[in-house]
Coordinates of C-alpha atoms and ligand atoms in Angstrom, one line a residue:
X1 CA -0.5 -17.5 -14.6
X2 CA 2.9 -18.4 -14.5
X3 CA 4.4 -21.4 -12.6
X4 CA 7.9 -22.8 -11.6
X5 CA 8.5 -25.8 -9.0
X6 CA 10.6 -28.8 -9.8
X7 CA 7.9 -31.0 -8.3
X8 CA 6.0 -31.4 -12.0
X9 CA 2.8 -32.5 -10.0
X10 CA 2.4 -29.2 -8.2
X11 CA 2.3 -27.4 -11.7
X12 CA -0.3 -29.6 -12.5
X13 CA -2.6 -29.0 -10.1
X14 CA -2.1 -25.8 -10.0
X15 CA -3.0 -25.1 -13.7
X16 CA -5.9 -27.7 -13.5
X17 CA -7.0 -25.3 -10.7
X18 CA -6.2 -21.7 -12.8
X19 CA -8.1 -23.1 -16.0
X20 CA -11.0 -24.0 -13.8
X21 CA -11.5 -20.4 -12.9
X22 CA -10.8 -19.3 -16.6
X23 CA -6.6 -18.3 -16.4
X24 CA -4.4 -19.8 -18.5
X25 CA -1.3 -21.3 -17.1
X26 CA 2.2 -22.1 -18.0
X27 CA 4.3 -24.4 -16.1
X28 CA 8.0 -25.5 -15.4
X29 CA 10.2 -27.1 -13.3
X30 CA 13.4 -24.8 -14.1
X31 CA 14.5 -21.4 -13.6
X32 CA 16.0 -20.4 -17.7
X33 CA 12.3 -21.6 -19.2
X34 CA 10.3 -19.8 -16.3
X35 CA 12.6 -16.2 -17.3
X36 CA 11.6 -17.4 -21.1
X37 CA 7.8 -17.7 -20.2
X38 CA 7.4 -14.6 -18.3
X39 CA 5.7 -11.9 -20.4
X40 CA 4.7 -7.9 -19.4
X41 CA 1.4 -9.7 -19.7
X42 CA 1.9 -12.9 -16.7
X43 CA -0.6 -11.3 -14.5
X44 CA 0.2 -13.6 -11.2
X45 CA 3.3 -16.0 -10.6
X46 CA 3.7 -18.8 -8.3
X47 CA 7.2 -19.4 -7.3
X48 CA 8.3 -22.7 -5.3
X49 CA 11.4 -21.5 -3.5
X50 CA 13.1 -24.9 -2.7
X51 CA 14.6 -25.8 -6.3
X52 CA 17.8 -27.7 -7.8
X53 CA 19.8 -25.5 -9.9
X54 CA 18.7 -21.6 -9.3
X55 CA 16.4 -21.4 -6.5
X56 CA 13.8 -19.6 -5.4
X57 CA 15.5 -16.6 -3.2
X58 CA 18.0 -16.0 -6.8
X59 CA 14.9 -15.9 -8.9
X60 CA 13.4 -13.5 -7.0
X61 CA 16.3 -11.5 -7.3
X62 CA 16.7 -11.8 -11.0
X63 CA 13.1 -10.9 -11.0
X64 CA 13.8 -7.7 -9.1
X65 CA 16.8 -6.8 -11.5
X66 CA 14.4 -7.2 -14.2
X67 CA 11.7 -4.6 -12.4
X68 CA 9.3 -7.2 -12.1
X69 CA 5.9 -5.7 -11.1
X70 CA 4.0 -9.2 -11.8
X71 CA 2.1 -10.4 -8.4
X72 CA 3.9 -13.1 -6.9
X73 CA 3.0 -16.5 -5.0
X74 CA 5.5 -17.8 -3.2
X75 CA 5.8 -21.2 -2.4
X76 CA 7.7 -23.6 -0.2
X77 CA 7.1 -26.8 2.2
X78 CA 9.8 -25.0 4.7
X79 CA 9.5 -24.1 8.6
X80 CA 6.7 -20.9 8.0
X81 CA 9.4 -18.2 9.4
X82 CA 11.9 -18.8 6.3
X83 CA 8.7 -18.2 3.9
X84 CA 7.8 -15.4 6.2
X85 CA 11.6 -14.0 5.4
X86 CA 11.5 -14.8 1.7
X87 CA 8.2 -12.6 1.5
X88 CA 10.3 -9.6 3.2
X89 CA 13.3 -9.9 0.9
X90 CA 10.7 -10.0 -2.1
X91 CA 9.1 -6.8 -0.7
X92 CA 12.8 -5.6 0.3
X93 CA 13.5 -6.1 -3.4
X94 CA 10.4 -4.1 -4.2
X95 CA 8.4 -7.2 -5.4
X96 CA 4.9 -7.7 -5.1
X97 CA 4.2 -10.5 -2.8
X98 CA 0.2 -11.4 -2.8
X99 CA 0.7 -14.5 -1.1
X100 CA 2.1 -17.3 0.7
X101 CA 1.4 -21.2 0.9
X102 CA 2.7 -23.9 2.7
X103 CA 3.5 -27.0 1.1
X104 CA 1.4 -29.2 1.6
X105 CA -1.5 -27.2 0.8
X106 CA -5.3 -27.9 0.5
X107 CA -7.3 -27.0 -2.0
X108 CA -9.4 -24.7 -0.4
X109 CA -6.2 -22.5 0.5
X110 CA -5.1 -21.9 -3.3
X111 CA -8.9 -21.3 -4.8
X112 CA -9.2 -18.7 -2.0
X113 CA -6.3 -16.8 -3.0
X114 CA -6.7 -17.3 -7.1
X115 CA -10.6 -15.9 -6.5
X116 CA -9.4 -13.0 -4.5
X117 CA -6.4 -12.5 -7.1
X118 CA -9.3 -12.2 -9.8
X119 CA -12.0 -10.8 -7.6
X120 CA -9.5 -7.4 -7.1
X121 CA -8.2 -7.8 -10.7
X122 CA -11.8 -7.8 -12.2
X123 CA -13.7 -5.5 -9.6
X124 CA -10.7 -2.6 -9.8
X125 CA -11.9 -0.5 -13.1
X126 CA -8.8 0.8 -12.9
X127 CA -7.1 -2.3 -12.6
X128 CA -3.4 -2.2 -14.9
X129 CA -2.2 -4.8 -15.8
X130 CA 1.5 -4.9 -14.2
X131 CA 4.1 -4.7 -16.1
X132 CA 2.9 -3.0 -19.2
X133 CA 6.1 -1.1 -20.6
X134 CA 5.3 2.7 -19.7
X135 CA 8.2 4.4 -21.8
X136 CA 9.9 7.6 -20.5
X137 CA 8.5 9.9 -22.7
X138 CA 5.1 8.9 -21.8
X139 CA 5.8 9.9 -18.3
X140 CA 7.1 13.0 -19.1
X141 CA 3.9 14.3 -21.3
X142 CA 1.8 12.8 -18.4
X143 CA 3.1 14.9 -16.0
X144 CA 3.4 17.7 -18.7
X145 CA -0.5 17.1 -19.3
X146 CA -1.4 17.0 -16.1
X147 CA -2.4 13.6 -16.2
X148 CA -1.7 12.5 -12.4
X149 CA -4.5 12.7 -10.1
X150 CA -4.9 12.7 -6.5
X151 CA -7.1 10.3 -5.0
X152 CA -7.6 10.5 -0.8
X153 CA -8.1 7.3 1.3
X154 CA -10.2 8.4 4.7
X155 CA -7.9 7.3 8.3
X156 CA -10.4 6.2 11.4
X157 CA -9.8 7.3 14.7
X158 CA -10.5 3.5 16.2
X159 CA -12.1 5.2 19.3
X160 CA -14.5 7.3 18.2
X161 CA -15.2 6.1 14.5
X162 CA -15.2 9.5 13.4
X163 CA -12.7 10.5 9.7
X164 CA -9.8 11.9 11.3
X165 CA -7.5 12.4 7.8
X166 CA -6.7 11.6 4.8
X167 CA -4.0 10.2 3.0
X168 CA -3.1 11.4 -0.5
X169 CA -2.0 8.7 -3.1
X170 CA -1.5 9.6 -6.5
X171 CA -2.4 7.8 -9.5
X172 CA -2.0 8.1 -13.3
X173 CA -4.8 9.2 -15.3
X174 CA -3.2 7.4 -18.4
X175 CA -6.7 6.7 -20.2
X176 CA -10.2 7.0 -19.3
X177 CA -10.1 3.8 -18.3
X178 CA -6.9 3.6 -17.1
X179 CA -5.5 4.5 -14.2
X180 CA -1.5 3.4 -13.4
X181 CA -0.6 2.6 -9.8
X182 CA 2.3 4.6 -8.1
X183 CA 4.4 1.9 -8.1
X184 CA 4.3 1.5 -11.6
X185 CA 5.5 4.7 -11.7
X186 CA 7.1 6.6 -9.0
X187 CA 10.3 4.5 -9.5
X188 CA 10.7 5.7 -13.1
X189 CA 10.3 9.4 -12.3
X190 CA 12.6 9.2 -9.4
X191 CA 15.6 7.7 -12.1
X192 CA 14.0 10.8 -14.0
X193 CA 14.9 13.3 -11.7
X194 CA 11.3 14.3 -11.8
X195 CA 10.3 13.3 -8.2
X196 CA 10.4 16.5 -7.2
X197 CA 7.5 18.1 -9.6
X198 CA 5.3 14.6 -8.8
X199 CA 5.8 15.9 -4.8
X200 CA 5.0 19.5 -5.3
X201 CA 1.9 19.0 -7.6
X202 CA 0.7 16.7 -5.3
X203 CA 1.7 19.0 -1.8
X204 CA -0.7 21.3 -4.1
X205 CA -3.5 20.1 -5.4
X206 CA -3.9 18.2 -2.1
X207 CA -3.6 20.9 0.2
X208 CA -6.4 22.7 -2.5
X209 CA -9.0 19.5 -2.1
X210 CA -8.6 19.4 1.8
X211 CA -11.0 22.2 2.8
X212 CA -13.5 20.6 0.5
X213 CA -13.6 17.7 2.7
X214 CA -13.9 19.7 5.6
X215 CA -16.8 21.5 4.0
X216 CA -18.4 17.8 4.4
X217 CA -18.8 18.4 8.3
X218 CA -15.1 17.3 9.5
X219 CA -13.5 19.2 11.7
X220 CA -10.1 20.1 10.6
X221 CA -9.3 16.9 9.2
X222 CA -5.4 16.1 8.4
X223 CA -3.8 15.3 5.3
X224 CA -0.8 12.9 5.1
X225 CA 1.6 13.1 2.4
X226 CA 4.2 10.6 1.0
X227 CA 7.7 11.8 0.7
X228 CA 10.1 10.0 -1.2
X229 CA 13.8 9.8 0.3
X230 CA 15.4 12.1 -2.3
X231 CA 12.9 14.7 -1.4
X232 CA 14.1 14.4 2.5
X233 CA 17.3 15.5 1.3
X234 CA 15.9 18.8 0.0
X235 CA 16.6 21.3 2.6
X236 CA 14.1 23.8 1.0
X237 CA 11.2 21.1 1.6
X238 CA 10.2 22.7 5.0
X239 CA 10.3 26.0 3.6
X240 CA 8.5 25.5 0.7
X241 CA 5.7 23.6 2.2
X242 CA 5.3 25.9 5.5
X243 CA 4.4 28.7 2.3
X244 CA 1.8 26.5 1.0
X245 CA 0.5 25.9 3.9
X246 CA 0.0 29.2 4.8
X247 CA -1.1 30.4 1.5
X248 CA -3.9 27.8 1.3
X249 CA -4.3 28.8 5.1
X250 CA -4.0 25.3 6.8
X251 CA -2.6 24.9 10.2
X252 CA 0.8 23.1 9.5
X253 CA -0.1 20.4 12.2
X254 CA -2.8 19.6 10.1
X255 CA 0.0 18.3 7.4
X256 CA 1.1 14.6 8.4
X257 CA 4.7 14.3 6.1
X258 CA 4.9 10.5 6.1
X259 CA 8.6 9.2 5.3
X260 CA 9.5 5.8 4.7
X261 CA 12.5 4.0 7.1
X262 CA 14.8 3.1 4.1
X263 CA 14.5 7.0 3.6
X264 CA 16.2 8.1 6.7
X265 CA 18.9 6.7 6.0
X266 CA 20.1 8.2 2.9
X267 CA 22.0 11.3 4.5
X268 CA 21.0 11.0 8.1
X269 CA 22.3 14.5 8.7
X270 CA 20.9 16.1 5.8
X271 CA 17.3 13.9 6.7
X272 CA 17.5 15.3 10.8
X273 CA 18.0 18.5 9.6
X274 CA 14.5 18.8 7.0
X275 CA 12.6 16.7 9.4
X276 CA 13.6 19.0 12.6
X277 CA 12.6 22.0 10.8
X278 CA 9.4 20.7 9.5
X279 CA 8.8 19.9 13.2
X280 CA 9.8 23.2 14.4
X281 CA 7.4 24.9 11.7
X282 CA 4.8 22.4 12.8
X283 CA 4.1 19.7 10.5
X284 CA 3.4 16.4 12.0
X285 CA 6.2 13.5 10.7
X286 CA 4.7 9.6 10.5
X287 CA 7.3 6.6 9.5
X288 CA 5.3 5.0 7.2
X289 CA 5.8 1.0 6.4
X290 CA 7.2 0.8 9.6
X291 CA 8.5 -2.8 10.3
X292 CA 9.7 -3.2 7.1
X293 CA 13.5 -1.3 7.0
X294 CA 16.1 -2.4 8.6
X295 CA 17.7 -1.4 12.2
X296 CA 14.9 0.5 12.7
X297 CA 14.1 0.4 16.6
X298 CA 17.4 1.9 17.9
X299 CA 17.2 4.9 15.8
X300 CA 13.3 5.4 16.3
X301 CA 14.1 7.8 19.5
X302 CA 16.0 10.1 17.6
X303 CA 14.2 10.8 14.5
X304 CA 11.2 13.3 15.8
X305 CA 8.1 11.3 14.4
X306 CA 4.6 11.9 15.8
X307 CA 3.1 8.8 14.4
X308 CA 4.2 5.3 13.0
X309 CA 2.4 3.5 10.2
X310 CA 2.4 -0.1 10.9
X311 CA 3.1 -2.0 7.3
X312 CA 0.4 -4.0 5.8
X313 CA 2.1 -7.1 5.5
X314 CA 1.6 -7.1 9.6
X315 CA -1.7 -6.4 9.6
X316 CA -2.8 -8.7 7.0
X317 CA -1.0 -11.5 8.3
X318 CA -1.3 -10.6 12.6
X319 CA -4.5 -13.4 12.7
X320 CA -2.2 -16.1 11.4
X321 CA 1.2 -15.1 11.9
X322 CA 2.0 -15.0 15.8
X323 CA 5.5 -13.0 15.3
X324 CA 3.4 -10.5 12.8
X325 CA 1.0 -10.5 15.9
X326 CA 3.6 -9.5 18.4
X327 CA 5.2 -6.8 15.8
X328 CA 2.2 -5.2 15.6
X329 CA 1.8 -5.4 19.6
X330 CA 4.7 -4.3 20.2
X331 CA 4.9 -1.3 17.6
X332 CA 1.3 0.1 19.5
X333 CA 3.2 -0.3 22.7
X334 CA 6.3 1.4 21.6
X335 CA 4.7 4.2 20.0
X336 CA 2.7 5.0 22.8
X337 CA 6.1 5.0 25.6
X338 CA 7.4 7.6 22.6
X339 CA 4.4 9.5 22.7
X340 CA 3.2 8.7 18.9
X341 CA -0.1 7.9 17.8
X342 CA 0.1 4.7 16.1
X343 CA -2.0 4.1 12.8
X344 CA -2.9 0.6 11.0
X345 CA -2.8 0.2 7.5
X346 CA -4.5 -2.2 5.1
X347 CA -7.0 -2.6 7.8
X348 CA -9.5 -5.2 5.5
X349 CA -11.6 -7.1 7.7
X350 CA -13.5 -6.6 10.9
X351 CA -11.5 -9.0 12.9
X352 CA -8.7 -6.8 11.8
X353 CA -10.4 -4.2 13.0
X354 CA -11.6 -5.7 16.4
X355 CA -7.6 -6.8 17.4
X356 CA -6.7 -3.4 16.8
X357 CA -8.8 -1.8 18.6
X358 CA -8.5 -4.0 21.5
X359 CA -4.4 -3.6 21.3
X360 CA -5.1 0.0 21.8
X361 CA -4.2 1.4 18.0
X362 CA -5.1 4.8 17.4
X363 CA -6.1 4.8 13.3
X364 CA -7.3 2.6 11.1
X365 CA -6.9 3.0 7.0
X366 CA -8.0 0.4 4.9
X367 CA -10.3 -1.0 2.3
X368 CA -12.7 -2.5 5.4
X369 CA -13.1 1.6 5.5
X370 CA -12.4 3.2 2.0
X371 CA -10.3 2.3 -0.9
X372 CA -8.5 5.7 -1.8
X373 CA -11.4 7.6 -3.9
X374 CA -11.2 10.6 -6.0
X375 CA -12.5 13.5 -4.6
X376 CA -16.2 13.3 -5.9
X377 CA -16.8 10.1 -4.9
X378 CA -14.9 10.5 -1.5
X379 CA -17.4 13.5 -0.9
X380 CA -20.3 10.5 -1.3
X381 CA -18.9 8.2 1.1
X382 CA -18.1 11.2 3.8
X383 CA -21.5 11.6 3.3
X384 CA -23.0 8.5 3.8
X385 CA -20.0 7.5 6.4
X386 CA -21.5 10.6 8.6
X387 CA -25.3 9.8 8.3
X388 CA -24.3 5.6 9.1
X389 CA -22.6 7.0 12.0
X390 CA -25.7 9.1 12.7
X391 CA -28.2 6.2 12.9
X392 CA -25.7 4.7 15.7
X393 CA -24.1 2.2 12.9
X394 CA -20.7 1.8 12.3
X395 CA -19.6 0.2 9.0
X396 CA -20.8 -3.3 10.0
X397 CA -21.0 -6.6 8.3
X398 CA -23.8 -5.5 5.7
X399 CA -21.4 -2.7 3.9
X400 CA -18.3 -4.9 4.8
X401 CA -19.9 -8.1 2.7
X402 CA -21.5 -5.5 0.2
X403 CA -18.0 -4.1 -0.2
X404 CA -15.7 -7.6 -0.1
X405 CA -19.0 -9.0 -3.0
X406 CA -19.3 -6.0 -5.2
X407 CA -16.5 -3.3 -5.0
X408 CA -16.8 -0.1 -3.2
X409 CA -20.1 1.2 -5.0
X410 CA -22.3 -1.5 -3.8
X411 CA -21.0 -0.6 -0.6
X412 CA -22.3 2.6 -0.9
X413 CA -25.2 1.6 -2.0
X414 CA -25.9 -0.8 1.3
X415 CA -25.0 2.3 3.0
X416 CA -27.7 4.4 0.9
X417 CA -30.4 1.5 1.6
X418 CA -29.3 1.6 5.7
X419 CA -30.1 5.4 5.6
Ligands
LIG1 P1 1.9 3.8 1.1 O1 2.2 5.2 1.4 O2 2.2 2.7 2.1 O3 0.3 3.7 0.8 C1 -0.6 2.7 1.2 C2 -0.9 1.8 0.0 O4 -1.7 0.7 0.4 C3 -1.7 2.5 -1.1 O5 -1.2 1.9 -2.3 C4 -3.1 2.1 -0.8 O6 -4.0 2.1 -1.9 C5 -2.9 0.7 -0.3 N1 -3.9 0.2 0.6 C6 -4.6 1.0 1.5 N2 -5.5 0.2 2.2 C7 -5.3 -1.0 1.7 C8 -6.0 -2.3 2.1 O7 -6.8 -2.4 2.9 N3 -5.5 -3.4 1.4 C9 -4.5 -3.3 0.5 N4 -4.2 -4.5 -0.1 N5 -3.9 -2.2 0.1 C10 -4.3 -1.0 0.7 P2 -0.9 2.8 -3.6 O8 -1.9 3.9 -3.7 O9 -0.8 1.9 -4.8 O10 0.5 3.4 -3.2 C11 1.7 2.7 -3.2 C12 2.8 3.5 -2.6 O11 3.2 4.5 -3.5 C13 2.5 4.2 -1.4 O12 2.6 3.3 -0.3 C14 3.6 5.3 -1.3 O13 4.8 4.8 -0.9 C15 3.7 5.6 -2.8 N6 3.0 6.8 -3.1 C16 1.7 7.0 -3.4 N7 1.5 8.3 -3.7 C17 2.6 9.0 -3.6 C18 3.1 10.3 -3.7 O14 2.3 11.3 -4.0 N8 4.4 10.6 -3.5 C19 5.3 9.6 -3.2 N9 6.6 10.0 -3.1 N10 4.9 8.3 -3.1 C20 3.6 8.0 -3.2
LIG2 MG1 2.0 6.3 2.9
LIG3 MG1 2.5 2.3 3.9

């Protein structure tokens, strides 16, 4: 752990508190040690934002301009909406922000967030540590080596419990053991140029793996697709996936093309013209992150979107945070006066679960559900999803504590021993 506050007592107790749950800490009070300290291998900052000299908001901008991927803490003993904001810019900045406390905070508040820092840290195989240099070269021989693999995270319909979808989220099969997250990587291979070829082998391979899941009992299940911005500005992109579509013979409006705000706004003309021709061929278009962009509300009516993805960060923060709350109310509400369906992302927790559906939210996707699984493994949990659902359970609080305890296996194992 790496810490910088000008309040020495703070970094005290905060590496007191780290040590006691075995990571090792370093501390400062000012900004040119804490750029000295931090290493590719600092696996989780804390960052106090009021500071003398550089504070926290120019740190977190130095950070971004040195492509930090190193979790972040962000401190501050200011009114809640100003930390709220400084979490935005960090993600704006395309930071990882895995938390927020209020000065003064108890004890309790900072063991919970260090145990679930290491809890996902230690119960992801997978886990990478961020900011290991990848070099170019390696990228380019993964992609030449086929090492990127699709993995397919199950969507809800929050009315009838039933798999609706999936999403598609690829990942980097960079060692047995080691699997690189896309925002590790995608970045890199889009100041490549190589964006493209990541976007067409995974429009492939996941239009391939779809009719396996629906051999598992779905019917017609959808498949949602991330898009990066330069992509929107290819005007062959309708084209080319209306003939993959058809050679794989999958109803286009089974194909969700999920685009993110800061996307359309690249080339507007160029973006309305790919996205009204995907529409016209039939795919379905979601805005995905949706809260996050900028400006976004007054150009929602024009862009023809089917669905809207509301951004983790609401949902993770709507029990606590009433203006999250009311985004996330309000987003259901719009969506449904524009005739979208509106889905929930990094839905965790039952009480997450529980708002949304009361609010009227058509589609949850989240780990209280499924973490994104590689196609074996997501062929087990459709399995034992569909015989839970058949003994009149829904994923309740035995899989759900299985699953926050022991990973996604145990939870499958609860599920086995419900059957
Ligand atoms: P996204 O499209 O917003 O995808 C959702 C991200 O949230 C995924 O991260 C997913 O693993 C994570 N997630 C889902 N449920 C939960 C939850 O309950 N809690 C938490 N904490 N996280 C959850 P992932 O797979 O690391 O992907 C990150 C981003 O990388 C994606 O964000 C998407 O923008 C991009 N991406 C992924 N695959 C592709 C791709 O094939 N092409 C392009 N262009 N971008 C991709
Ligand atoms: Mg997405
Ligand atoms: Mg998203």
């Amino acid at each position: 752990m790496l810490v910088i506050d000008d309040d020495p007592i703070i970094g005290q107790f905060l590496s007191r508190l780290g040590a006691s749950l075995g990571l090792s800490c370093d501390v400062t009070t000012t900004a040119e040690r804490f750029l000295e300290l931090l290493r590719p291998e600092t696996s989780l900052i804390f960052l106090d934002l009021i500071m003398p000299g550089i504070d926290g908001i120019q740190l977190l901008r130095l950070l971004s301009e040195r492509r930090c991927t190193t979790p972040i803490i962000i401190m501050s003993g200011i009114d809640r909406r100003v930390l709220e904001t400084a979490e935005r810019l960090a993600k704006a900045l395309d930071l990882r922000v895995v938390g927020r406390l209020r000065k003064p905070f108890r004890l309790a508040q900072v063991e919970t967030i260090l145990q679930e820092f290491r809890r996902t840290a230690l119960l992801t195989p997978d886990f990478h540590p961020a900011g290991a240099a990848i070099a170019d070269c390696d990228l380019v021989r993964a992609i030449e080596n086929n090492e990127l693999v699709v993995h397919y995270q199950p969507q809800v319909d929050l009315r009838s419990d039933e798999v609706i979808g999936f999403e598609a989220l690829v990942r980097w099969q960079r060692t047995p053991q080691t699997l690189v997250f896309p925002d590790d990587f995608i970045p890199r291979l889009e100041a490549l140029g190589l964006i493209d070829r990541l976007g067409w082998l995974v429009q492939r391979r996941g239009l391939s793996e779809l009719e396996h899941f629906a051999q598992a009992g779905l019917a017609g299940p959808t498949l949602s697709l991330n898009v990066c911005a330069s992509s929107l500005l290819d005007l062959r992109l309708p084209d080319t996936l209306a003939s993959l579509a058809e050679e794989r013979g999958i109803d286009p409006r089974r194909i969700i093309v999920e685009v993110t705000e800061s996307g359309l706004f690249k080339d507007l003309s160029k973006v309305l013209d790919v996205l009204a021709r995907l529409r016209m061929k039939g795919f379905q278009i979601s805005i995905d992150d949706f809260g996050t962009g900028y400006a976004m509300m007054q150009h929602l009516r024009h862009i023809p979107a089917t669905e809207i993805k509301i951004d983790q960060s609401f949902v993770k923060n709507m029990q606590v945070s009433s203006s999250d709350r009311v985004a996330v109310e309000k987003t259901v509400e719009i969506g449904h006066e524009l005739g979208m369906k509106v889905v929930a992302e990094g839905v965790e927790t039952v009480e997450q679960l529980e708002f949304l559906r009361g609010i009227g939210c058509d589609i949850g996707q989240g780990y209280y559900f499924s973490k994104p699984l590689a196609p074996i493994p997501l062929q087990m949990w459709l399995s034992n999803y569909r015989s839970a659902a058949g003994c009149g359970l829904t994923l309740g609080k035995v899989v759900d504590r299985a699953f926050i305890e022991n990973g996604p296996w145990a939870a499958r194992e609860a599920l086995g021993v419900l059957k």
